[in-house]
Amino acid sequence: MDKDISVIIPIYNEQDSVFELHKRLTASVGSITSNYEFVFVNDGSTDNSSYNLIKLSEANSKTFYINFTRNFGHQVAVSAGIKFCQGKVVIIIDGDLQDPPELIPKLYDTYKKGFDVVYAKRRRREGETFLKRWTSKLFYRLLERLIHFKIPLDVGDYRLLDKKVVQALNKMPEQNKFLRGQVAWLGFKHTHILFDRDSRKHGNSGYSYSKMFRLAFDAITSFSDKPLVLVTRLGFVISFFTFIVIVFAMFSHFVLKETITGWTSLIISSMFIGGIQLLSIGIIGEYISRINKNVQDRPLYIIEKSNIELDQFSEET
Ligand code: UDP
Ligand code: MG
């Protein structure tokens, strides 16, 4: 029942890519083994992706699809894929042909040398805006400072995972997923190979800036408490600063006999404190919202339809 290789492909409005992707994947993975499966997770696409995927899976017995009832997000789509696959090796690849399927044999060869995680690291990123590259770079540098384990830089989600890693990932219960961080947190023996990332062939990026910000917040709050520590320290620093100002004001009033007057200083200081307070409440709120989501313990996604026998996986996780 075990497959040698499972390929997980999250799909959000990729109707024009799926056929070419399927063809290239078949050639690439087929050159390694014939015992493979492709699991397409259709994350609530509003185009014809669903229809195309069902057609593909009807024509190919090794092709499976999972249809979500709506758009639950990329991380969730990948999480579903890795839960419902049977491979001894699991490969995660984007569905927009930015990650070349032809790299898979190289990923697999590297895996065979004795690694549990093989990342595909981007040497070049074609067709992505300056702002996207720059924000992503900034974010990973910031994240690196906030967490206490190493997170590989300039890697996307294109990667190969051993079954051990996938089983460990499936056991991680958090609701707000940040898989790149989770895989790095797990440790295991890992390495990377370099590749040039193509630009998107069809359609537009499904990652809006708001989705990217959400991911960034989830990444930080799942792996670091430092923002909370920062808030506390900021509180101390500002209290100290305020204390000095009070002492100075009293000194000036009683000793120098000069009372400091002024609306400006008053308004500036109260606005400053107000801003810091809102920021701090916001940061604390992010953590509370995480707790809230995890306490609710809702399913991560709802599956509308699939040609996988989903029940067989229930006792494993
Ligand atoms: N994707 C998804 N759900 C979403 C957004 C994206 O499943 O809500 C998929 C998308 O179809 C693609 C992959 O995730 O296969 C990466 O997304 P995208 O190419 O839009 O991101 P980018 O490469 O621009 O970072
Ligand atoms: Mg893309």
Coordinates of C-alpha atoms and ligand atoms in Angstrom, one line a residue:
M1 CA 0.0 0.0 0.0
D2 CA 2.9 2.3 0.7
K3 CA 4.0 4.4 -2.3
D4 CA 7.7 5.2 -3.0
I5 CA 6.9 8.9 -3.7
S6 CA 3.9 11.1 -3.0
V7 CA 3.8 14.5 -4.6
I8 CA 1.6 17.1 -2.9
I9 CA 0.4 20.0 -5.1
P10 CA -1.7 22.8 -3.6
I11 CA -3.9 24.4 -6.3
Y12 CA -5.7 27.7 -6.1
N13 CA -6.9 28.9 -9.5
E14 CA -4.4 27.1 -11.6
Q15 CA -6.7 25.8 -14.4
D16 CA -4.2 26.5 -17.1
S17 CA -1.2 24.9 -15.4
V18 CA -2.5 21.6 -14.2
F19 CA -2.3 19.7 -17.4
E20 CA 1.3 20.7 -18.2
L21 CA 2.3 20.3 -14.6
H22 CA 0.8 16.8 -14.6
K23 CA 2.6 15.8 -17.7
R24 CA 6.0 17.1 -16.5
L25 CA 5.5 15.5 -13.1
T26 CA 4.6 12.2 -14.7
A27 CA 7.8 12.3 -16.8
S28 CA 10.0 13.4 -13.9
V29 CA 8.7 11.2 -11.1
G30 CA 8.1 8.3 -13.5
S31 CA 11.8 8.3 -14.3
I32 CA 12.5 7.3 -10.6
T33 CA 9.8 4.8 -9.9
S34 CA 6.4 3.7 -11.1
N35 CA 5.0 3.4 -7.6
Y36 CA 4.1 7.0 -7.0
E37 CA 1.0 9.1 -6.4
F38 CA 0.1 12.8 -7.0
V39 CA -2.2 14.4 -4.5
F40 CA -3.7 17.7 -5.8
V41 CA -5.3 19.7 -3.1
N42 CA -7.8 22.1 -4.6
D43 CA -8.0 25.0 -2.2
G44 CA -11.4 26.4 -3.2
S45 CA -10.5 27.5 -6.7
T46 CA -13.1 29.6 -8.4
D47 CA -11.9 28.7 -11.9
N48 CA -12.0 25.3 -13.7
S49 CA -9.2 23.8 -11.7
S50 CA -11.6 21.4 -10.0
Y51 CA -13.1 20.2 -13.2
N52 CA -9.6 19.7 -14.7
L53 CA -8.3 17.9 -11.7
I54 CA -11.2 15.5 -11.7
K55 CA -10.6 14.8 -15.4
L56 CA -6.9 14.2 -14.8
S57 CA -7.6 11.8 -12.0
E58 CA -10.2 9.9 -14.0
A59 CA -7.6 9.4 -16.8
N60 CA -4.7 8.5 -14.4
S61 CA -5.0 6.0 -11.6
K62 CA -2.1 7.5 -9.7
T63 CA -3.6 10.9 -9.6
F64 CA -5.8 12.0 -6.7
Y65 CA -7.5 15.2 -5.7
I66 CA -9.0 16.6 -2.6
N67 CA -11.5 19.4 -3.1
F68 CA -12.0 21.9 -0.2
T69 CA -15.3 23.6 0.3
R70 CA -13.7 27.0 0.1
N71 CA -10.3 28.7 0.1
F72 CA -8.6 27.7 3.4
G73 CA -5.1 28.9 2.4
H74 CA -1.9 27.4 1.1
Q75 CA -0.5 26.1 4.4
V76 CA -3.7 24.3 5.2
A77 CA -3.9 22.8 1.7
V78 CA -0.4 21.4 2.1
S79 CA -1.3 20.1 5.6
A80 CA -4.2 18.2 4.1
G81 CA -2.1 16.8 1.4
I82 CA 0.6 15.4 3.7
K83 CA -2.1 13.9 5.9
F84 CA -3.7 12.0 3.1
C85 CA -0.7 10.6 1.3
Q86 CA 1.1 7.3 1.6
G87 CA 4.5 8.0 0.3
K88 CA 7.8 6.9 2.0
V89 CA 9.0 10.1 0.5
V90 CA 6.8 13.2 0.2
I91 CA 7.5 16.1 -2.2
I92 CA 5.7 19.4 -1.9
I93 CA 5.6 21.5 -5.0
D94 CA 3.7 24.6 -6.1
G95 CA 1.0 24.2 -8.7
D96 CA 2.0 27.2 -10.8
L97 CA 5.1 25.7 -12.5
Q98 CA 7.4 28.1 -10.7
D99 CA 9.0 25.1 -9.2
P100 CA 10.3 23.0 -12.1
P101 CA 9.2 19.3 -11.7
E102 CA 12.4 18.3 -13.5
L103 CA 14.3 18.9 -10.3
I104 CA 12.7 16.0 -8.5
P105 CA 15.2 13.3 -9.5
K106 CA 17.9 15.5 -8.1
L107 CA 16.0 16.0 -4.9
Y108 CA 15.5 12.2 -4.7
D109 CA 19.2 11.5 -5.3
T110 CA 20.2 13.8 -2.6
Y111 CA 17.7 12.2 -0.2
K112 CA 19.2 8.8 -1.0
K113 CA 22.5 10.1 0.3
G114 CA 21.0 10.0 3.7
F115 CA 19.0 13.1 4.4
D116 CA 15.5 13.4 5.8
V117 CA 14.7 16.9 4.4
V118 CA 15.9 18.2 1.1
Y119 CA 15.1 21.8 0.4
A120 CA 15.1 23.3 -3.1
K121 CA 16.8 26.6 -2.6
R122 CA 16.2 29.5 -5.0
R123 CA 19.3 30.8 -6.6
R124 CA 17.3 33.2 -8.8
R125 CA 13.7 34.3 -8.6
E126 CA 12.2 35.2 -11.9
G127 CA 9.2 37.4 -12.4
E128 CA 8.6 38.4 -8.8
T129 CA 8.2 42.0 -8.0
F130 CA 11.0 43.9 -6.2
L131 CA 8.6 44.6 -3.3
K132 CA 7.7 40.9 -2.9
R133 CA 11.4 39.8 -2.9
W134 CA 12.4 42.6 -0.6
T135 CA 9.6 42.1 2.0
S136 CA 10.2 38.3 2.0
K137 CA 13.9 38.9 2.6
L138 CA 13.3 41.3 5.4
F139 CA 10.8 39.0 7.0
Y140 CA 13.1 36.0 7.1
R141 CA 16.0 38.1 8.5
L142 CA 13.6 39.4 11.2
L143 CA 12.3 35.9 11.9
E144 CA 15.8 34.6 12.3
R145 CA 16.5 37.1 15.1
L146 CA 13.3 36.1 16.9
I147 CA 13.6 32.3 16.9
H148 CA 16.1 30.1 18.6
F149 CA 16.5 27.5 15.8
K150 CA 17.8 27.9 12.3
I151 CA 15.4 28.5 9.5
P152 CA 16.8 28.0 6.0
L153 CA 16.8 31.2 4.0
D154 CA 15.5 31.7 0.5
V155 CA 13.7 28.4 0.3
G156 CA 10.0 28.2 -0.6
D157 CA 7.8 25.2 0.0
Y158 CA 9.4 23.1 -2.7
R159 CA 11.0 20.3 -0.7
L160 CA 11.3 16.6 -0.1
L161 CA 10.4 15.1 3.2
D162 CA 11.0 11.6 4.6
K163 CA 7.9 9.8 6.0
K164 CA 9.3 10.3 9.5
V165 CA 9.2 14.1 9.1
V166 CA 5.7 14.0 7.7
Q167 CA 4.5 11.9 10.6
A168 CA 6.0 14.3 13.0
L169 CA 4.4 17.2 11.2
N170 CA 1.0 15.5 11.3
K171 CA 1.3 15.4 15.0
M172 CA 1.8 19.1 15.4
P173 CA -1.6 20.3 16.5
E174 CA -1.5 24.1 15.9
Q175 CA -4.2 25.7 13.9
N176 CA -2.2 28.6 12.4
K177 CA 0.3 26.7 10.2
F178 CA 3.6 27.9 9.2
L179 CA 5.1 24.7 7.6
R180 CA 8.5 26.1 6.8
G181 CA 9.0 27.0 10.4
Q182 CA 7.6 23.7 11.6
V183 CA 9.9 21.6 9.4
A184 CA 12.9 23.6 10.6
W185 CA 11.7 23.3 14.2
L186 CA 11.6 19.6 13.9
G187 CA 15.2 19.4 13.2
F188 CA 16.2 16.1 11.3
K189 CA 19.0 15.8 8.9
H190 CA 18.6 18.3 6.1
T191 CA 20.3 19.8 3.2
H192 CA 19.5 21.8 0.1
I193 CA 20.1 21.9 -3.6
L194 CA 20.1 25.0 -5.7
F195 CA 17.7 25.9 -8.5
D196 CA 16.5 28.8 -10.6
R197 CA 12.9 29.7 -9.9
D198 CA 10.8 30.3 -13.0
S199 CA 8.2 33.0 -13.2
R200 CA 4.6 32.1 -13.1
K201 CA 3.3 30.8 -16.4
H202 CA -0.5 31.5 -16.1
G203 CA -2.7 33.5 -13.9
N204 CA -1.8 35.6 -10.9
S205 CA -0.2 34.9 -7.5
G206 CA -2.8 33.6 -5.1
Y207 CA -0.7 35.1 -2.3
S208 CA -2.1 38.6 -1.7
Y209 CA -0.2 40.9 0.5
S210 CA -2.8 40.4 3.2
K211 CA -2.3 36.6 3.0
M212 CA 1.5 37.2 3.3
F213 CA 1.1 39.4 6.3
R214 CA -1.1 36.8 7.9
L215 CA 1.6 34.2 7.3
A216 CA 4.2 36.4 8.7
F217 CA 2.2 37.0 11.9
D218 CA 1.5 33.3 12.3
A219 CA 5.2 32.5 11.8
I220 CA 6.3 34.9 14.5
T221 CA 3.6 34.1 17.0
S222 CA 4.1 30.3 16.6
F223 CA 7.7 30.3 17.2
S224 CA 8.6 33.3 19.3
D225 CA 7.6 35.0 22.5
K226 CA 10.0 37.8 22.0
P227 CA 7.4 40.4 20.9
L228 CA 5.8 39.9 24.3
V229 CA 9.1 40.4 26.0
L230 CA 9.7 43.5 23.9
V231 CA 6.3 44.9 25.1
T232 CA 7.3 44.4 28.7
R233 CA 10.7 46.0 28.2
L234 CA 9.2 48.9 26.3
G235 CA 6.8 49.4 29.3
F236 CA 9.8 49.6 31.6
V237 CA 11.8 51.9 29.4
I238 CA 8.9 54.3 29.0
S239 CA 8.1 54.3 32.7
F240 CA 11.7 55.1 33.5
F241 CA 11.7 57.9 30.9
T242 CA 8.5 59.3 32.3
F243 CA 9.9 59.2 35.8
I244 CA 12.9 61.3 34.8
V245 CA 10.6 63.8 33.1
I246 CA 8.5 64.0 36.3
V247 CA 11.6 64.6 38.5
F248 CA 12.8 67.2 36.0
A249 CA 9.4 69.0 36.1
M250 CA 9.3 69.1 39.9
F251 CA 12.9 70.3 40.0
S252 CA 12.1 73.0 37.6
H253 CA 9.0 74.0 39.5
F254 CA 10.3 74.0 43.1
V255 CA 14.0 74.8 42.6
L256 CA 14.3 76.8 39.5
K257 CA 10.9 78.4 40.1
E258 CA 10.1 77.9 36.4
T259 CA 6.9 75.9 35.8
I260 CA 7.0 74.1 32.5
T261 CA 3.9 74.9 30.6
G262 CA 2.9 73.8 27.2
W263 CA 0.2 72.0 25.4
T264 CA 2.6 70.6 22.9
S265 CA 4.6 68.5 25.2
L266 CA 1.4 67.2 26.8
I267 CA -0.2 66.1 23.6
I268 CA 3.0 64.6 22.2
S269 CA 3.6 62.5 25.3
S270 CA 0.0 61.3 25.6
M271 CA -0.1 60.4 21.9
F272 CA 3.2 58.6 22.2
I273 CA 2.0 56.6 25.2
G274 CA -1.3 56.0 23.5
G275 CA 0.5 54.6 20.4
I276 CA 2.7 52.3 22.4
Q277 CA -0.3 51.0 24.3
L278 CA -2.2 50.2 21.2
L279 CA 0.8 48.5 19.7
S280 CA 1.3 46.5 22.8
I281 CA -2.3 45.5 23.1
G282 CA -2.2 44.5 19.4
I283 CA 0.8 42.2 20.0
I284 CA -0.8 40.6 23.0
G285 CA -4.0 40.3 21.0
E286 CA -2.2 38.3 18.3
Y287 CA -1.2 35.7 20.9
I288 CA -4.6 35.6 22.4
S289 CA -6.2 35.1 19.0
R290 CA -3.8 32.1 18.5
I291 CA -4.9 30.6 21.9
N292 CA -8.5 31.2 20.9
K293 CA -8.2 29.4 17.6
N294 CA -6.4 26.4 19.2
V295 CA -9.0 26.2 22.0
Q296 CA -11.9 26.2 19.6
D297 CA -10.1 23.2 18.0
R298 CA -12.1 23.3 14.7
P299 CA -11.1 21.2 11.8
L300 CA -8.5 23.0 9.7
Y301 CA -10.5 22.5 6.5
I302 CA -13.6 20.9 5.2
I303 CA -13.4 18.4 2.3
E304 CA -16.1 18.7 -0.2
K305 CA -15.1 15.8 -2.4
S306 CA -12.1 13.5 -3.0
N307 CA -11.2 10.3 -4.8
I308 CA -9.0 9.2 -1.9
E309 CA -10.5 6.8 0.6
L310 CA -10.1 9.3 3.5
D311 CA -11.3 6.9 6.2
Q312 CA -8.1 4.7 6.0
F313 CA -6.1 7.6 7.4
S314 CA -8.2 8.3 10.5
E315 CA -6.5 6.1 13.0
E316 CA -3.0 7.3 12.2
T317 CA -3.4 10.9 13.3
Ligands
UDP1 N1 -2.2 28.5 -3.2 C1 -3.2 27.8 -2.4 N2 -4.1 28.6 -1.7 C2 -4.0 29.9 -1.6 C3 -3.0 30.6 -2.3 C4 -2.1 29.8 -3.1 O1 -3.3 26.6 -2.4 O2 -4.8 30.5 -0.9 C5 -1.3 27.6 -4.0 C6 -1.1 28.1 -5.4 O3 -2.0 27.5 -6.3 C7 0.3 27.6 -5.7 C8 1.0 27.7 -4.3 O4 0.0 27.7 -3.4 O5 0.4 26.3 -6.1 C9 1.8 29.0 -4.2 O6 1.0 30.1 -4.4 P1 1.4 31.3 -5.3 O7 2.1 30.9 -6.6 O8 0.2 32.1 -5.5 O9 2.4 32.1 -4.4 P2 3.8 32.8 -4.8 O10 4.6 31.9 -5.7 O11 3.4 34.0 -5.5 O12 4.5 33.1 -3.5
MG2 MG 3.9 31.0 -7.3

